[in-house]
Coordinates of C-alpha atoms in Angstrom, one line a residue:
M228 CA -10.0 -8.0 -39.0
T229 CA -12.6 -5.7 -40.5
K230 CA -16.1 -4.8 -38.6
S231 CA -18.9 -6.9 -39.6
P232 CA -21.4 -3.9 -40.9
A233 CA -24.2 -2.8 -38.6
S234 CA -27.0 -5.3 -40.1
S235 CA -25.1 -8.3 -40.3
L236 CA -24.2 -8.3 -36.7
P237 CA -25.7 -11.1 -34.5
P238 CA -28.1 -11.1 -32.0
R239 CA -26.8 -10.8 -28.2
I240 CA -26.5 -14.0 -27.2
S241 CA -28.5 -14.5 -23.5
L242 CA -25.9 -16.3 -21.4
A243 CA -28.3 -18.5 -19.6
E244 CA -29.6 -19.7 -23.5
V245 CA -26.3 -20.7 -24.2
A246 CA -26.0 -22.4 -21.2
R247 CA -29.4 -23.8 -22.2
A248 CA -28.2 -24.5 -24.7
T249 CA -24.6 -26.1 -24.1
G250 CA -26.3 -28.3 -20.1
A251 CA -25.3 -31.2 -21.7
A252 CA -21.7 -30.9 -22.0
L253 CA -21.7 -29.7 -18.6
G254 CA -22.3 -33.1 -17.6
R255 CA -23.2 -32.3 -14.3
F256 CA -26.8 -30.3 -14.7
E257 CA -29.9 -30.0 -16.7
G258 CA -29.7 -26.6 -18.5
D259 CA -32.3 -24.6 -16.7
E260 CA -30.0 -25.3 -13.9
V261 CA -27.7 -24.5 -15.5
A262 CA -28.7 -20.9 -16.7
R263 CA -29.8 -20.4 -12.7
A264 CA -26.6 -21.3 -11.4
L265 CA -25.1 -18.9 -14.2
G266 CA -26.6 -15.5 -12.1
R267 CA -24.3 -14.6 -10.4
F268 CA -21.5 -15.6 -13.1
E269 CA -23.2 -13.3 -15.7
A270 CA -23.4 -10.2 -12.7
S271 CA -20.0 -10.2 -12.3
H272 CA -18.9 -11.4 -15.1
V273 CA -20.7 -9.7 -18.6
G274 CA -22.6 -6.7 -15.8
S275 CA -19.4 -5.0 -16.0
E276 CA -17.6 -3.7 -19.5
A277 CA -14.3 -3.0 -16.6
H278 CA -11.6 -5.4 -15.3
P279 CA -10.8 -7.2 -13.0
T280 CA -14.2 -7.6 -11.4
I281 CA -14.7 -7.3 -7.7
A282 CA -14.6 -11.2 -7.9
D283 CA -11.0 -11.2 -9.6
I284 CA -9.9 -9.0 -7.3
S285 CA -11.9 -10.9 -4.1
E286 CA -9.6 -14.1 -5.1
C287 CA -5.8 -12.6 -4.6
L288 CA -7.0 -12.3 -0.7
F289 CA -6.2 -14.8 1.6
F290 CA -5.5 -15.5 4.6
S291 CA -2.7 -18.0 6.3
P292 CA -3.5 -17.9 10.3
G293 CA -1.1 -21.0 10.6
D294 CA 1.2 -19.0 10.8
G295 CA -0.1 -14.3 11.4
R296 CA 0.7 -13.4 8.0
I297 CA -2.5 -12.2 5.7
W298 CA -1.9 -11.8 2.1
L299 CA -2.9 -9.5 -1.5
Q300 CA -1.1 -11.9 -4.5
D301 CA 2.4 -12.0 -3.1
Q302 CA 2.2 -8.6 -1.1
R303 CA 2.1 -8.9 2.5
M304 CA -1.0 -7.6 4.6
V305 CA -1.9 -6.5 8.2
L306 CA -5.2 -6.0 10.3
L307 CA -4.3 -2.5 11.7
H308 CA -7.4 -1.6 13.9
T309 CA -8.8 2.1 12.9
E310 CA -8.2 3.6 16.4
A311 CA -4.8 2.4 16.4
L312 CA -3.8 3.9 13.4
G313 CA -6.3 7.1 14.3
S314 CA -4.6 7.0 17.3
L315 CA -1.2 7.2 15.5
R316 CA -1.8 10.4 13.8
R317 CA -3.3 11.9 16.9
E318 CA 0.2 11.3 18.3
L319 CA 1.7 12.3 14.8
I320 CA 0.1 15.4 14.8
D321 CA 0.0 16.4 17.8
S322 CA 3.9 15.9 18.2
L323 CA 5.3 17.2 14.3
G324 CA 2.4 19.5 13.5
Q325 CA -0.3 18.9 11.3
E326 CA 2.0 19.6 7.8
K327 CA 4.3 17.2 9.0
A328 CA 2.2 14.7 9.6
R329 CA 0.3 15.2 5.9
G330 CA 3.3 14.6 4.2
L331 CA 3.8 11.2 5.9
F332 CA 1.0 10.0 5.8
T333 CA 1.1 11.4 2.1
R334 CA 4.3 9.2 1.5
A335 CA 2.4 5.9 3.0
G336 CA -0.8 6.2 1.1
Y337 CA 2.0 6.4 -1.9
V338 CA 3.6 3.8 -1.7
S339 CA 0.3 1.8 -0.8
G340 CA -0.7 2.9 -4.6
A341 CA 2.0 2.1 -6.2
R342 CA 1.8 -1.6 -4.4
D343 CA -1.6 -1.7 -5.7
A344 CA -0.5 -0.5 -9.5
Q345 CA 1.9 -3.5 -9.3
L346 CA 0.5 -5.4 -8.3
V347 CA -2.8 -5.6 -11.2
R348 CA -0.8 -4.8 -14.2
A349 CA 1.3 -7.8 -12.5
Q350 CA -1.9 -9.5 -12.7
W351 CA -3.8 -8.6 -15.0
P352 CA -1.7 -7.2 -18.5
E353 CA -3.7 -7.6 -20.6
A354 CA -6.7 -4.7 -18.8
E355 CA -7.7 -1.9 -20.3
P356 CA -5.7 1.3 -19.1
A357 CA -9.2 2.7 -17.4
S358 CA -10.5 -1.1 -16.8
A359 CA -7.0 -1.5 -14.8
A360 CA -7.4 2.4 -12.9
I361 CA -10.9 1.3 -11.8
A362 CA -9.6 -1.2 -10.5
G363 CA -7.9 0.4 -7.8
T364 CA -10.8 2.1 -7.0
R365 CA -12.3 -2.4 -5.8
L366 CA -9.1 -2.7 -4.1
H367 CA -8.9 0.1 -1.9
A368 CA -12.9 -0.5 -0.9
L369 CA -11.0 -4.7 -0.4
E370 CA -9.6 -2.8 2.4
G371 CA -11.6 -1.7 3.6
V372 CA -10.0 2.0 3.6
V373 CA -12.8 3.6 1.4
K374 CA -15.8 2.9 -0.8
V375 CA -14.8 4.8 -3.9
E376 CA -18.3 5.9 -7.1
L377 CA -16.6 7.4 -10.2
V378 CA -18.2 9.9 -11.6
H379 CA -15.8 10.0 -14.5
V380 CA -12.5 9.3 -16.0
R381 CA -10.8 10.3 -19.3
Y382 CA -7.6 9.0 -20.2
D383 CA -5.7 10.2 -24.3
P384 CA -3.3 7.6 -24.7
E385 CA -2.3 9.3 -27.6
T386 CA -1.2 12.5 -25.6
S387 CA -1.1 11.3 -22.1
D388 CA -3.4 13.3 -20.4
Y389 CA -5.3 12.3 -17.6
E390 CA -8.6 13.8 -16.4
G391 CA -10.7 11.8 -13.8
E392 CA -13.8 12.8 -10.2
F393 CA -14.7 10.4 -7.4
I394 CA -16.6 10.8 -4.7
W395 CA -15.9 8.9 -1.3
H396 CA -18.3 7.2 1.1
H397 CA -17.1 5.8 4.6
S398 CA -13.7 7.5 4.3
S399 CA -11.6 6.0 7.8
E400 CA -9.5 8.9 8.0
D401 CA -12.1 11.5 7.7
D402 CA -14.2 8.7 11.0
E403 CA -10.7 8.9 13.0
H404 CA -10.3 12.5 12.2
I405 CA -13.2 13.7 13.3
A406 CA -13.7 12.0 16.2
A407 CA -10.3 13.5 17.4
Y408 CA -10.1 16.6 15.9
G409 CA -13.9 17.7 14.7
I410 CA -15.1 19.6 11.7
G411 CA -12.3 21.6 10.8
G412 CA -10.8 23.7 7.3
S413 CA -8.9 21.8 5.8
P414 CA -9.1 18.3 3.9
A415 CA -7.8 15.5 6.3
C416 CA -8.0 12.3 3.5
W417 CA -4.2 12.3 3.1
M418 CA -3.7 8.5 3.1
Q419 CA -6.3 8.2 0.1
V420 CA -4.9 11.2 -1.9
G421 CA -1.0 9.9 -1.7
Y422 CA -2.5 6.5 -3.1
A423 CA -4.7 7.9 -5.2
T424 CA -1.7 9.3 -7.0
G425 CA 0.7 6.7 -6.6
Y426 CA -1.8 4.3 -8.1
V427 CA -2.5 6.1 -11.3
S428 CA 0.4 7.3 -11.8
T429 CA 2.4 3.7 -10.9
L430 CA -0.6 2.5 -13.9
F431 CA 0.4 4.9 -16.6
G432 CA 4.1 6.2 -16.1
Q433 CA 3.8 9.1 -14.8
L434 CA 2.9 12.3 -12.2
V435 CA -0.7 12.1 -11.5
V436 CA -1.7 14.4 -9.1
F437 CA -5.4 13.7 -6.8
R438 CA -6.8 16.7 -4.9
E439 CA -10.0 16.6 -2.7
V440 CA -11.4 19.5 -3.7
A441 CA -14.5 18.5 -0.2
C442 CA -14.1 16.7 2.6
R443 CA -16.2 15.8 5.9
S444 CA -13.8 16.8 8.0
M445 CA -14.8 20.3 6.7
G446 CA -19.0 20.0 7.2
E447 CA -20.1 17.9 3.6
S448 CA -21.7 15.2 3.0
H449 CA -18.8 13.2 1.7
C450 CA -15.5 13.4 0.0
R451 CA -14.7 14.5 -3.6
V452 CA -11.1 14.7 -5.5
I453 CA -10.1 15.4 -8.8
G454 CA -7.1 13.6 -10.6
K455 CA -4.9 14.8 -13.5
S456 CA -1.8 14.7 -15.1
A457 CA 1.1 17.4 -13.1
E458 CA 0.3 20.1 -15.6
R459 CA -2.2 19.7 -16.1
W460 CA -2.9 22.1 -11.8
D461 CA -1.4 25.7 -12.3
D462 CA -0.5 24.9 -8.0
V463 CA 1.0 21.6 -8.6
E464 CA 4.1 22.5 -6.0
E465 CA 2.0 22.7 -3.0
D466 CA 1.1 19.3 -3.4
M467 CA 4.0 17.7 -4.5
R468 CA 6.4 19.4 -1.7
Y469 CA 3.6 16.8 0.7
L470 CA 5.3 13.6 -1.8
R471 CA 8.5 15.3 -0.9
A472 CA 10.5 14.0 2.0
R473 CA 13.5 16.7 1.3
D474 CA 10.7 19.6 2.4
F475 CA 10.7 18.2 6.0
V476 CA 12.7 15.4 6.7
G477 CA 16.1 16.9 5.1
S478 CA 16.9 14.0 2.1
P479 CA 18.6 14.8 -1.3
P480 CA 16.6 16.6 -3.8
H481 CA 15.5 13.9 -5.6
G482 CA 12.6 16.3 -8.5
A483 CA 8.4 15.9 -9.2
S484 CA 9.0 12.8 -10.7
T485 CA 10.8 11.4 -6.8
P486 CA 7.9 9.7 -5.3
Q487 CA 7.0 7.1 -8.8
A488 CA 10.2 6.7 -9.2
A489 CA 11.4 5.4 -5.9
H490 CA 8.8 2.6 -6.0
L491 CA 8.8 1.6 -9.2
P492 CA 9.8 -2.4 -10.0
A493 CA 13.8 -2.1 -9.5
A494 CA 16.2 -3.7 -12.6
P495 CA 16.6 -7.4 -12.9
R496 CA 18.8 -8.9 -10.7
R497 CA 22.3 -10.8 -11.8
H498 CA 21.1 -14.5 -11.7
D499 CA 23.2 -15.0 -9.0
A500 CA 22.4 -11.6 -6.6
M501 CA 21.5 -12.6 -3.2
V502 CA 17.7 -11.4 -2.9
G503 CA 15.2 -10.8 -0.1
A504 CA 13.3 -8.8 2.3
S505 CA 12.2 -9.7 5.5
A506 CA 13.2 -8.7 8.6
A507 CA 15.5 -11.3 9.2
F508 CA 17.3 -11.3 5.1
N509 CA 18.3 -7.4 5.8
A510 CA 19.1 -8.3 9.8
A511 CA 22.0 -10.7 7.7
C512 CA 22.7 -8.6 5.3
H513 CA 23.3 -5.2 7.7
L514 CA 25.7 -7.9 10.0
L515 CA 27.6 -8.5 6.7
H516 CA 28.1 -5.2 5.7
R517 CA 29.7 -4.6 8.8
V518 CA 31.7 -7.9 8.9
A519 CA 33.0 -7.4 5.1
P520 CA 35.5 -4.5 5.4
T521 CA 37.6 -6.2 8.1
T522 CA 39.8 -9.3 8.7
A523 CA 37.5 -11.5 11.0
T524 CA 36.6 -14.8 10.8
V525 CA 32.9 -15.7 9.9
L526 CA 30.5 -18.5 10.9
F527 CA 27.1 -18.8 9.1
T528 CA 24.5 -21.3 10.7
G529 CA 21.5 -22.9 9.6
E530 CA 19.6 -25.4 7.9
S531 CA 20.9 -27.0 4.4
G532 CA 19.7 -24.9 1.4
V533 CA 19.2 -21.4 3.2
G534 CA 22.0 -19.8 1.7
K535 CA 25.0 -19.9 3.2
E536 CA 27.2 -20.0 0.7
K537 CA 25.6 -17.1 -1.2
F538 CA 26.1 -14.9 1.6
A539 CA 29.7 -16.4 1.6
S540 CA 30.2 -14.9 -1.7
M541 CA 28.6 -12.0 -1.2
L542 CA 31.0 -11.3 2.2
H543 CA 33.7 -12.0 0.0
S544 CA 32.8 -9.3 -3.0
I545 CA 32.0 -6.7 -0.6
G546 CA 34.9 -7.0 1.6
P547 CA 38.6 -6.2 0.5
R548 CA 39.5 -8.8 -0.9
R549 CA 37.4 -8.9 -3.8
D550 CA 39.5 -9.3 -6.5
K551 CA 41.1 -11.6 -4.6
P552 CA 41.0 -15.8 -5.7
F553 CA 37.4 -17.2 -3.6
V554 CA 37.7 -20.3 -3.3
A555 CA 35.1 -22.9 -2.0
V556 CA 35.5 -26.1 -0.8
N557 CA 32.5 -28.9 1.0
C558 CA 34.3 -30.7 3.6
A559 CA 31.3 -33.0 3.3
A560 CA 31.8 -34.2 0.0
I561 CA 35.7 -35.0 0.7
P562 CA 37.4 -38.7 2.1
E563 CA 38.9 -38.4 5.5
T564 CA 42.0 -40.0 3.1
L565 CA 41.6 -36.9 1.5
I566 CA 40.9 -33.3 3.0
E567 CA 44.3 -33.0 4.0
S568 CA 46.3 -33.0 0.5
E569 CA 42.6 -31.6 -0.6
L570 CA 43.3 -28.3 1.6
F571 CA 46.8 -28.6 2.9
G572 CA 48.1 -29.3 -1.2
V573 CA 50.7 -32.7 -1.5
E574 CA 54.7 -33.5 -2.8
R575 CA 55.8 -35.2 -5.4
G576 CA 55.9 -38.3 -4.2
A577 CA 54.1 -38.2 -1.0
Y578 CA 52.0 -41.6 -1.9
T579 CA 50.8 -43.5 -4.2
G580 CA 49.2 -41.5 -6.6
A581 CA 50.8 -38.4 -6.5
G582 CA 53.3 -37.5 -9.4
A583 CA 53.5 -34.0 -8.9
S584 CA 52.9 -31.9 -6.4
R585 CA 50.1 -29.5 -6.3
P586 CA 49.2 -26.8 -3.7
G587 CA 46.0 -27.2 -1.6
R588 CA 42.7 -24.9 -1.4
F589 CA 44.2 -22.5 1.6
E590 CA 47.4 -21.8 -1.2
R591 CA 45.0 -21.5 -4.1
A592 CA 43.1 -19.1 -1.5
H593 CA 46.3 -17.1 -0.8
G594 CA 44.8 -13.7 -0.8
G595 CA 41.5 -13.9 -0.6
T596 CA 39.2 -15.7 0.6
L597 CA 38.5 -19.4 2.0
F598 CA 35.4 -20.6 2.6
L599 CA 34.5 -23.7 4.0
D600 CA 31.0 -25.2 3.8
E601 CA 29.4 -28.2 6.3
I602 CA 32.6 -27.3 8.4
G603 CA 30.7 -29.7 11.2
T604 CA 31.2 -32.9 9.0
L605 CA 35.2 -32.8 9.6
S606 CA 37.0 -35.2 12.0
Y607 CA 38.4 -34.9 15.3
A608 CA 42.2 -35.4 13.5
A609 CA 41.4 -32.9 10.3
Q610 CA 40.2 -30.5 13.1
G611 CA 43.0 -30.6 14.8
K612 CA 44.9 -29.4 11.3
L613 CA 42.5 -27.3 10.6
L614 CA 43.4 -25.0 13.8
R615 CA 47.0 -25.6 13.4
T616 CA 46.4 -23.9 10.2
L617 CA 44.4 -21.4 11.3
Q618 CA 46.4 -20.4 14.6
E619 CA 50.4 -19.8 12.8
G620 CA 48.9 -18.6 9.5
D621 CA 50.8 -21.3 7.6
V622 CA 50.5 -25.1 6.3
E623 CA 52.8 -27.2 4.7
R624 CA 52.1 -29.9 2.2
V625 CA 51.2 -33.0 2.5
G626 CA 54.6 -35.2 3.0
G627 CA 57.2 -31.9 1.8
T628 CA 59.2 -30.6 4.4
R629 CA 58.7 -26.9 5.1
S630 CA 55.9 -24.3 6.1
V631 CA 54.2 -22.3 3.2
K632 CA 53.0 -18.2 4.7
V633 CA 49.7 -18.3 3.6
D634 CA 47.2 -15.1 4.2
V635 CA 43.8 -16.3 3.8
R636 CA 40.6 -14.6 5.3
V637 CA 38.3 -18.4 6.4
I638 CA 34.8 -18.3 6.0
A639 CA 32.8 -21.7 7.8
A640 CA 29.8 -22.2 7.5
T641 CA 27.8 -25.5 8.9
N642 CA 23.5 -26.8 9.5
V643 CA 24.5 -29.0 12.6
D644 CA 24.9 -27.5 16.1
L645 CA 28.4 -26.4 16.8
R646 CA 28.2 -26.3 20.3
Q647 CA 25.8 -29.3 20.7
A648 CA 28.4 -31.3 19.4
V649 CA 31.3 -29.8 21.2
R650 CA 29.5 -31.3 24.6
E651 CA 29.0 -34.3 23.1
G652 CA 32.7 -34.5 22.1
R653 CA 32.8 -35.3 18.7
F654 CA 33.6 -30.9 17.6
R655 CA 37.4 -29.7 19.6
D656 CA 36.4 -26.3 21.4
D657 CA 39.4 -24.8 20.5
L658 CA 38.4 -24.2 16.9
F659 CA 34.8 -23.1 17.4
F660 CA 35.7 -20.6 19.3
R661 CA 38.2 -19.7 16.9
L662 CA 35.9 -20.2 13.7
N663 CA 33.1 -18.1 15.8
V664 CA 34.2 -14.9 15.9
F665 CA 31.8 -13.5 14.1
P666 CA 28.7 -15.5 14.5
I667 CA 25.6 -15.0 11.2
H668 CA 22.3 -17.1 11.4
L669 CA 20.6 -17.4 8.0
P670 CA 16.9 -18.3 9.4
P671 CA 15.3 -21.0 7.1
L672 CA 12.8 -19.9 4.7
R673 CA 9.5 -20.8 7.0
E674 CA 11.0 -18.2 8.9
R675 CA 11.1 -15.2 6.3
R676 CA 8.1 -16.2 4.1
D677 CA 8.1 -12.0 2.9
D678 CA 10.7 -13.0 1.0
V679 CA 9.2 -16.1 -0.7
P680 CA 7.7 -13.6 -3.4
L681 CA 10.7 -12.0 -4.2
L682 CA 12.4 -15.1 -4.7
M683 CA 9.1 -16.8 -6.7
S684 CA 9.7 -13.9 -9.8
H685 CA 13.8 -14.4 -9.7
F686 CA 13.8 -17.5 -10.1
L687 CA 11.0 -17.6 -12.9
Q688 CA 12.3 -14.7 -15.1
H689 CA 16.0 -16.9 -14.3
Y690 CA 14.5 -20.5 -15.6
S691 CA 12.3 -18.7 -18.4
R692 CA 15.9 -17.1 -19.8
K693 CA 18.2 -20.2 -18.8
H694 CA 15.7 -22.9 -20.3
G695 CA 13.5 -20.8 -23.0
R696 CA 10.2 -21.3 -21.7
P697 CA 8.4 -18.4 -21.3
A698 CA 6.1 -17.8 -18.0
T699 CA 4.5 -15.2 -17.1
G700 CA 3.3 -15.5 -13.3
F701 CA 1.3 -17.7 -10.8
T702 CA -1.8 -19.0 -11.2
Q703 CA -3.8 -17.9 -7.6
A704 CA -3.6 -21.7 -5.9
A705 CA -0.2 -21.6 -7.4
V706 CA 0.6 -18.4 -4.8
R707 CA -0.8 -19.4 -1.8
A708 CA 0.3 -22.8 -1.7
L709 CA 4.1 -21.5 -2.5
L710 CA 3.1 -18.6 -0.1
N711 CA 2.0 -21.6 3.1
Y712 CA 3.8 -24.1 1.3
D713 CA 7.1 -25.2 5.0
Y714 CA 9.8 -25.6 2.3
P715 CA 12.5 -28.6 4.6
G716 CA 14.8 -27.3 2.1
N717 CA 14.7 -23.9 2.2
I718 CA 15.3 -21.8 -0.8
R719 CA 17.2 -24.7 -2.7
E720 CA 13.8 -26.6 -1.9
L721 CA 11.7 -23.5 -4.4
Q722 CA 14.5 -22.9 -6.7
N723 CA 14.5 -27.1 -8.0
L724 CA 9.7 -26.5 -7.5
I725 CA 10.3 -23.5 -10.1
E726 CA 12.4 -24.5 -12.5
R727 CA 10.5 -27.6 -12.2
A728 CA 7.3 -25.6 -13.3
V729 CA 9.4 -23.6 -15.5
I730 CA 9.8 -26.6 -17.2
I731 CA 6.2 -28.3 -17.2
A732 CA 3.8 -25.8 -17.9
P733 CA 3.4 -25.6 -21.1
E734 CA 4.6 -22.0 -22.6
G735 CA 2.9 -19.0 -22.3
T736 CA 0.3 -20.2 -19.8
L737 CA 0.4 -19.2 -16.0
V738 CA 2.6 -22.0 -13.4
D739 CA -0.3 -23.4 -11.4
V740 CA -0.1 -25.6 -8.7
H741 CA 0.2 -29.0 -10.5
H742 CA 3.1 -27.8 -12.0
L743 CA 5.3 -27.2 -9.2
F744 CA 4.6 -30.0 -6.6
T745 CA 4.6 -33.3 -8.4
S746 CA 7.6 -34.8 -5.3
G747 CA 4.7 -35.9 -3.0
E748 CA 5.2 -32.5 -1.4
A749 CA 2.8 -31.8 2.4
L750 CA 0.8 -28.5 1.4
D751 CA -0.8 -26.6 3.9
K752 CA -4.9 -26.9 3.9
N753 CA -5.2 -24.2 6.8
V754 CA -5.1 -21.3 4.4
L755 CA -8.3 -19.0 3.8
S756 CA -9.5 -17.3 0.3
I757 CA -11.8 -13.7 0.4
R758 CA -15.5 -15.0 -1.5
P759 CA -16.8 -11.6 -3.3
D760 CA -19.7 -11.8 -0.7
G761 CA -16.6 -11.3 1.7
H762 CA -16.5 -14.5 3.9
L763 CA -13.6 -16.5 4.6
S764 CA -13.5 -19.9 2.9
E765 CA -11.0 -22.6 2.5
A766 CA -8.4 -22.5 -0.1
G767 CA -8.0 -24.9 -1.1
S768 CA -4.1 -25.3 -2.1
A769 CA -4.0 -29.5 -3.3
P770 CA -1.7 -30.1 -5.6
V771 CA -5.1 -31.9 -8.3
S772 CA -5.0 -32.1 -12.2
P773 CA -6.4 -29.7 -14.8
D774 CA -9.7 -31.2 -14.8
S775 CA -10.1 -32.8 -11.9
S776 CA -12.3 -30.1 -10.5
A777 CA -14.7 -29.7 -13.3
N778 CA -17.5 -30.9 -12.3
Q779 CA -17.6 -29.4 -8.5
V780 CA -20.5 -28.7 -6.7
A781 CA -20.8 -26.9 -3.8
A782 CA -22.5 -26.9 -0.8
D783 CA -25.3 -24.7 -1.8
G784 CA -26.1 -26.7 -4.5
A785 CA -24.2 -24.2 -7.3
P786 CA -21.5 -25.2 -9.4
G787 CA -17.6 -25.3 -7.9
P788 CA -15.1 -23.1 -8.5
G789 CA -14.0 -25.5 -11.4
S790 CA -16.9 -26.3 -13.1
W791 CA -17.0 -21.9 -13.4
G792 CA -14.5 -22.1 -15.5
Q793 CA -16.0 -24.9 -17.5
M794 CA -18.4 -22.7 -18.4
E795 CA -16.6 -20.0 -18.9
E796 CA -14.7 -22.0 -21.5
T797 CA -18.0 -22.9 -23.2
L798 CA -19.8 -20.0 -23.9
I799 CA -17.3 -18.2 -25.1
K800 CA -16.3 -21.3 -27.5
S801 CA -20.4 -21.7 -28.1
A802 CA -20.2 -17.4 -28.7
L803 CA -17.3 -17.9 -31.0
A804 CA -18.5 -20.5 -32.8
Q805 CA -22.4 -18.5 -33.8
C806 CA -19.9 -15.9 -34.5
G807 CA -18.0 -17.4 -37.1
G808 CA -14.9 -17.3 -35.2
N809 CA -15.2 -12.8 -34.4
L810 CA -13.6 -11.7 -31.7
S811 CA -14.6 -8.6 -31.8
A812 CA -18.7 -9.5 -32.3
A813 CA -19.0 -12.8 -30.2
A814 CA -18.2 -10.2 -27.4
R815 CA -20.9 -8.1 -28.7
A816 CA -23.1 -10.8 -28.5
L817 CA -21.7 -11.5 -25.0
G818 CA -22.4 -8.4 -23.4
I819 CA -18.1 -7.7 -23.0
T820 CA -15.5 -5.5 -24.6
R821 CA -13.4 -7.3 -27.1
A822 CA -10.1 -7.2 -24.9
Q823 CA -12.4 -8.8 -22.2
L824 CA -13.2 -11.2 -24.2
A825 CA -9.7 -11.9 -26.0
Y826 CA -8.1 -12.1 -21.8
R827 CA -10.5 -14.9 -20.8
A828 CA -10.2 -16.9 -24.6
R829 CA -5.9 -16.8 -24.3
K830 CA -6.5 -17.4 -20.4
R831 CA -8.2 -20.7 -21.7
G832 CA -6.3 -21.1 -24.3
I833 CA -9.0 -21.5 -26.8
A834 CA -7.9 -20.4 -29.9
S835 CA -10.1 -17.7 -32.6

């Protein structure tokens, strides 16, 4: 697109003027009222060249007090007293020494910075590199760590050269370090330096090292840091030693790029892989790896849809029988009259219709693994026959006269309490104890919500590929709803919700709440989000149509969240119309960058 001559550029369009001109289109407000209501909108969306704005970033932080979790987009956070962190800091310094403690805090900060950079890249993929870098300073302030003042920053995309200088105000690390040790001769913002290094390095895909050149812990009035591409520092090895755990705890050497590589997103998983990060998931995986090399019988328990068959398949694939058959049987799906022939096989002529002999599931799984799902549904008679086979290690086909030896590892699963079934006389106690050699309980998804973000991403990618419907991600409202939904159907229900949304959502748009919850699911309303002014507010996540909140009015008389979006859409359309569809000219008229305007236009579905 060619630039218009300077003389032909349209005059800068005042948002207030556009609002007055388009007030009728907004329906509920007079033009002058819209102009007054747009004051905050103009300040937060146009007053700064950087993107995302503080308001955009604040929308990522929300609270779910009902289940004791705080989320920054899809990452779990925690509010921690700075005095508690200061106490931990003192104990580490006093027990390990300052050098080792500094390394621990620097590496912890690096992980935090890397995760925030991943969040910014995923949430605002269209943001310019410089704007995305500034977003880290706003995230760090939002997280209550430090107020960051930009002195200067320069990044050359052609040479990948970076240099930046920042001033830190009100550093929480300094407050606690000074309280414990007073003024000293070395900088103390170790975690913050690690954060800056991790954030910028992950964002730009190369190692950028930050160094604190002035610190309040050294008697300065404020902290000052400088970041440069690693090769521009003369003695970068001194900084790198705090990022490499091997210098302190003897882990294998990985080179200078280790911190960055260790925390970049993992390679895409196969569609059938197990996905999770919660403590409950990791505990189950630990038990799985402990029992896998043995031949012990394993009993998986848990609600329907928690992934018992997936765990059973994984147990087989990491065990010594991985090259042998894995045979799965859903006991609940087989009629009682056929369960014996299905499990043990049948000889020709054993009953009407048995025109040929065929092996049962035990024989087909010989040398490998037999997975008996929903074993609690077996009849009492079938339980007795199964018990005999497990004890003797052989089967006799229906209508047969000889026994067949089988070498099978048995894995069972149930969604009922077998102990209670034994007490009630519905399940044989001797079979229960035969199966309950190595029990592994899989908690419901509502008790391991830390797995939800990973599962969301995994299923979105899988079903986007499967159905050929590229989806770019989730809206803030969708993330809030999915993280706080109770999932009575567990992982299977989450899988279905996302597959449904991928099919319903228009191609290239973000998945929203009304794409996900279309079957009367009850959503949790007890979710709080943070407003740009720092106060918490209700974050409703009930399913709504795209336009149902377009003309809402807040309690203070200002337009509600839906109407802000409509105003933004109206402003963009008006600016593009006045500039003949020229994006660059419209962006200059609105006082924002072309990239910002293009991003917002795509977000609103406006064709330029």
